[in-house]
Coordinates of C-alpha atoms in Angstrom, one line a residue:
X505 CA 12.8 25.7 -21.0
X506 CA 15.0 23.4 -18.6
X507 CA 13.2 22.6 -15.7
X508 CA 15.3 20.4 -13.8
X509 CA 15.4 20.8 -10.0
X510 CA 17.3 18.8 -7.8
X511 CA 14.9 19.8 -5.4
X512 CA 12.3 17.5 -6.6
X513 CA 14.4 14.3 -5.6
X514 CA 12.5 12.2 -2.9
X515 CA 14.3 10.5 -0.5
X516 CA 11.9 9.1 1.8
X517 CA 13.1 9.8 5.6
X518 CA 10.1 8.2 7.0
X519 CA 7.8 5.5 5.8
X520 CA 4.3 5.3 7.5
X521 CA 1.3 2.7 6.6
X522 CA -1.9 3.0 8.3
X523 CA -4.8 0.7 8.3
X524 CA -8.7 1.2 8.8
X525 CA -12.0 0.1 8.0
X526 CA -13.2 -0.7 4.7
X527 CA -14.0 2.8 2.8
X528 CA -12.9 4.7 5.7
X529 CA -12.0 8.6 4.1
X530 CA -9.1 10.0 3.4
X531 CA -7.6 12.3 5.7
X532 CA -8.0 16.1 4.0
X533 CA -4.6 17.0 2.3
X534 CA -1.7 15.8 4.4
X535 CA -3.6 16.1 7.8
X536 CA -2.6 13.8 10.2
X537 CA -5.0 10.4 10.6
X538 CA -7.8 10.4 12.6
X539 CA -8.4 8.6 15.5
X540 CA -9.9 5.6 13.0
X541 CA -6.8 5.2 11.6
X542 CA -3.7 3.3 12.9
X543 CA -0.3 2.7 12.6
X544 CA 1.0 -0.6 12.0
X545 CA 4.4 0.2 12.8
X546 CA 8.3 0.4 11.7
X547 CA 8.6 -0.6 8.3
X548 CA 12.4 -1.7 6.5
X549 CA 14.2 0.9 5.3
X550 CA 13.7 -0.3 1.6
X551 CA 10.1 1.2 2.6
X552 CA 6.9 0.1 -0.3
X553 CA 7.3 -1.5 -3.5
X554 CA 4.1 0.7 -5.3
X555 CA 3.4 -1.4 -8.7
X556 CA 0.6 -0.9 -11.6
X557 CA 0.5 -3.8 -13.8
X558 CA -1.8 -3.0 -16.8
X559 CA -3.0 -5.8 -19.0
X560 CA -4.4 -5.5 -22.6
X561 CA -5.9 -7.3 -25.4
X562 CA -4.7 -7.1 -29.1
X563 CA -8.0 -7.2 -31.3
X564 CA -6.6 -8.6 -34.9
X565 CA -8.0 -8.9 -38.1
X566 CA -7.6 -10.7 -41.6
X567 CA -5.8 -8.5 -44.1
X568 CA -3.5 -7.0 -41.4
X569 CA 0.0 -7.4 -39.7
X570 CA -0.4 -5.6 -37.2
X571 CA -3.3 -5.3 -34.2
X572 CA -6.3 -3.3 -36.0
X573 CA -7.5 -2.4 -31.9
X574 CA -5.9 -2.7 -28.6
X575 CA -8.3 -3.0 -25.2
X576 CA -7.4 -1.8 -21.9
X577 CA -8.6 -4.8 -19.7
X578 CA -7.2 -4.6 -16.5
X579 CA -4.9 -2.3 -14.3
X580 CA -3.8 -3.7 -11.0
X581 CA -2.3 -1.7 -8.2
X582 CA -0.4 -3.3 -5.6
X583 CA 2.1 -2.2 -2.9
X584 CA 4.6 -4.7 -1.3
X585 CA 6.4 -3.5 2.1
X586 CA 8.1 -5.3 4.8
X587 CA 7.1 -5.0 8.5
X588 CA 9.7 -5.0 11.2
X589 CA 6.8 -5.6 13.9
X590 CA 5.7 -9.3 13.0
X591 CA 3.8 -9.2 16.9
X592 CA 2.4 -6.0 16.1
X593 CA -1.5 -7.0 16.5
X594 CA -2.2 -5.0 13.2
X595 CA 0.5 -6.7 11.3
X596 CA -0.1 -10.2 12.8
X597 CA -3.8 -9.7 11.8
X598 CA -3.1 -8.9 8.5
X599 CA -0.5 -11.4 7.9
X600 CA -2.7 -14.1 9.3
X601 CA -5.8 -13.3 8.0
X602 CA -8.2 -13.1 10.8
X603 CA -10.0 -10.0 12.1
X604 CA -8.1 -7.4 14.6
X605 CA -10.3 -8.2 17.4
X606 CA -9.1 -11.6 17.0
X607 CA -5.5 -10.6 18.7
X608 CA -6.9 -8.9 22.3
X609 CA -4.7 -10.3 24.3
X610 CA -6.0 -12.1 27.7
X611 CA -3.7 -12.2 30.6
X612 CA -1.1 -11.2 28.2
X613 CA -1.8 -14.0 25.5
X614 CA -3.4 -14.1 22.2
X615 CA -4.2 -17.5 20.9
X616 CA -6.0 -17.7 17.6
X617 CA -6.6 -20.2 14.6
X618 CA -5.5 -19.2 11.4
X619 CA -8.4 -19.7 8.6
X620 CA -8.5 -23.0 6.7
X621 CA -10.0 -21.1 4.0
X622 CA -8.8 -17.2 3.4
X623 CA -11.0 -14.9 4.5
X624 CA -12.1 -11.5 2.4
X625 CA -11.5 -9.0 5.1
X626 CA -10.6 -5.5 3.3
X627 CA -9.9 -2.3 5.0
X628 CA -9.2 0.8 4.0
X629 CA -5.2 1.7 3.7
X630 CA -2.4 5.6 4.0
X631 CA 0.6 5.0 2.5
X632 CA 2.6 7.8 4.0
X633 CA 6.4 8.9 2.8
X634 CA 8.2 12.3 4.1
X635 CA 10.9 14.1 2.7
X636 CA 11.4 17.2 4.5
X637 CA 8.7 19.4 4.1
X638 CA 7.6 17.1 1.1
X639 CA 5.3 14.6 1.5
X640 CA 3.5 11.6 -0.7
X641 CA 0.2 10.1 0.0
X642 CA -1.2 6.9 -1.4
X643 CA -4.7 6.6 -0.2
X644 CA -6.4 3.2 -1.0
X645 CA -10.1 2.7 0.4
X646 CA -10.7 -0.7 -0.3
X647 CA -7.5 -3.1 0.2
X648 CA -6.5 -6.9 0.8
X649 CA -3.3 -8.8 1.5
X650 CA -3.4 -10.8 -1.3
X651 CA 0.6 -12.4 -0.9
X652 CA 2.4 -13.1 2.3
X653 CA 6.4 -13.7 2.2
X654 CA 8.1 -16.5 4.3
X655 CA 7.9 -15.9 8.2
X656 CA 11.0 -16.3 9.8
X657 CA 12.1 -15.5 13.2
X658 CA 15.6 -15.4 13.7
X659 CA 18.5 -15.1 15.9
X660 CA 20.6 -12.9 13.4
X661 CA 18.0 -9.7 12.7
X662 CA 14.5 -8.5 13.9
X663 CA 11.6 -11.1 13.0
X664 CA 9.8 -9.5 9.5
X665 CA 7.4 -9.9 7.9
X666 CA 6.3 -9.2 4.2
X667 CA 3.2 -8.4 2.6
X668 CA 1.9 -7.5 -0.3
X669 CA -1.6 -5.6 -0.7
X670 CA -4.1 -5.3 -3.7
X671 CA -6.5 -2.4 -4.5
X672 CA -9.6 -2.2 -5.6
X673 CA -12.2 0.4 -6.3
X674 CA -13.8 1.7 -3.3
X675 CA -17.3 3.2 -2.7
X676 CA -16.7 6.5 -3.7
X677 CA -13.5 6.6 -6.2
X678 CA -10.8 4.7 -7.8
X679 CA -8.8 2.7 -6.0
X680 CA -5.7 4.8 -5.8
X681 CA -5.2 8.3 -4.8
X682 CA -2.4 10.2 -5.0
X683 CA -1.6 13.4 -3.7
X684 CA 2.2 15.0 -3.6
X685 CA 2.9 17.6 -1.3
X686 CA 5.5 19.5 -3.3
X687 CA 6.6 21.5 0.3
X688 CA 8.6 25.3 -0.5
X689 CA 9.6 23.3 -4.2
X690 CA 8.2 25.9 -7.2
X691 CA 6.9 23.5 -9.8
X692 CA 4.9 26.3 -12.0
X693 CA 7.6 25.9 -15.1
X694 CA 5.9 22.6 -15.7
X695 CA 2.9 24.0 -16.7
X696 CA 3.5 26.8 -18.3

């Protein structure tokens, strides 16, 4: 049975990342955050880089060629986006590595030190992309910015800021979540 549909190509229209605290849950479906999640802004129009990188382990033994077993040792998931806020307090936070309180401004000013040593502060993060009535969710409930790209303001575009996030396994599930709205699209002839 050909079940093609062209209306199952995603082109995101908008590109939303939220932020809160470790193990924080999920919204339900594709309900909008709570009030303990929040947004860290406009993100490039290239939107998130979503990546699993799986490692494994070739067992071999005398008398064969080829690998007698194969181990699953590791599976890494990470998500790379750009930020087009790089004063935004939850972006700079982030970036910088230093705890959100840390940027409440006084007068109008936030001075801070960056850490000498990296700091393990992990929050809970919504990767949100919309496509009409379509929609994909990442939900991660235990994350870290684990790379940072080169900061760079400049005269010739906004100032951005790249960063690159690692999951882990959170209190109560894996440490990715999917869920795809699939919107007025009929996908029942793949499963039948």
């Amino acid at each position: 049975m050909d079940t093609r549909n062209a209306d199952l190509t995603f082109g995101a229209t908008d590109y939303l990342v939220y932020v809160a605290a470790l193990n924080t849950a999920s919204p339900t479906g594709f309900a909008d955050p709570s009030t303990a999640w929040q947004c860290m802004g406009w993100i490039t129009t290239s939107g998130g880089t979503f990546k699993i990188a799986d490692e494994k382990k070739d067992i071999q033994a005398a008398g064969s060629l080829e690998p007698i077993r194969t181990l699953m040792t590791r599976s890494t998931k990470t998500m790379q986006a750009t930020f087009q806020e790089a004063i935004n307090p939850l972006v700079r936070a982030l970036y910088d590595n230093v705890p959100v309180a840390t940027l409440e401004p006084t007068a109008g000013v936030v001075s801070y030190e960056l850490p000498d040593k990296p700091d393990d502060l992990r929050y809970a993060f919504l990767f949100d992309t919309v496509d009409g009535d379509k929609r994909n969710r990442f939900y991660m409930p235990n994350g870290m910015v684990t790379e940072r790209g080169d900061e760079q303001p400049q005269t010739d575009d906004v100032w951005a800021v790249q960063m690159t996030f690692t999951f882990y396994r959170g209190a109560a599930g894996s440490a990715v979540k999917r869920s795809i709205g699939y919107g007025s699209v009929d996908v029942s002839g793949f499963f039948s």
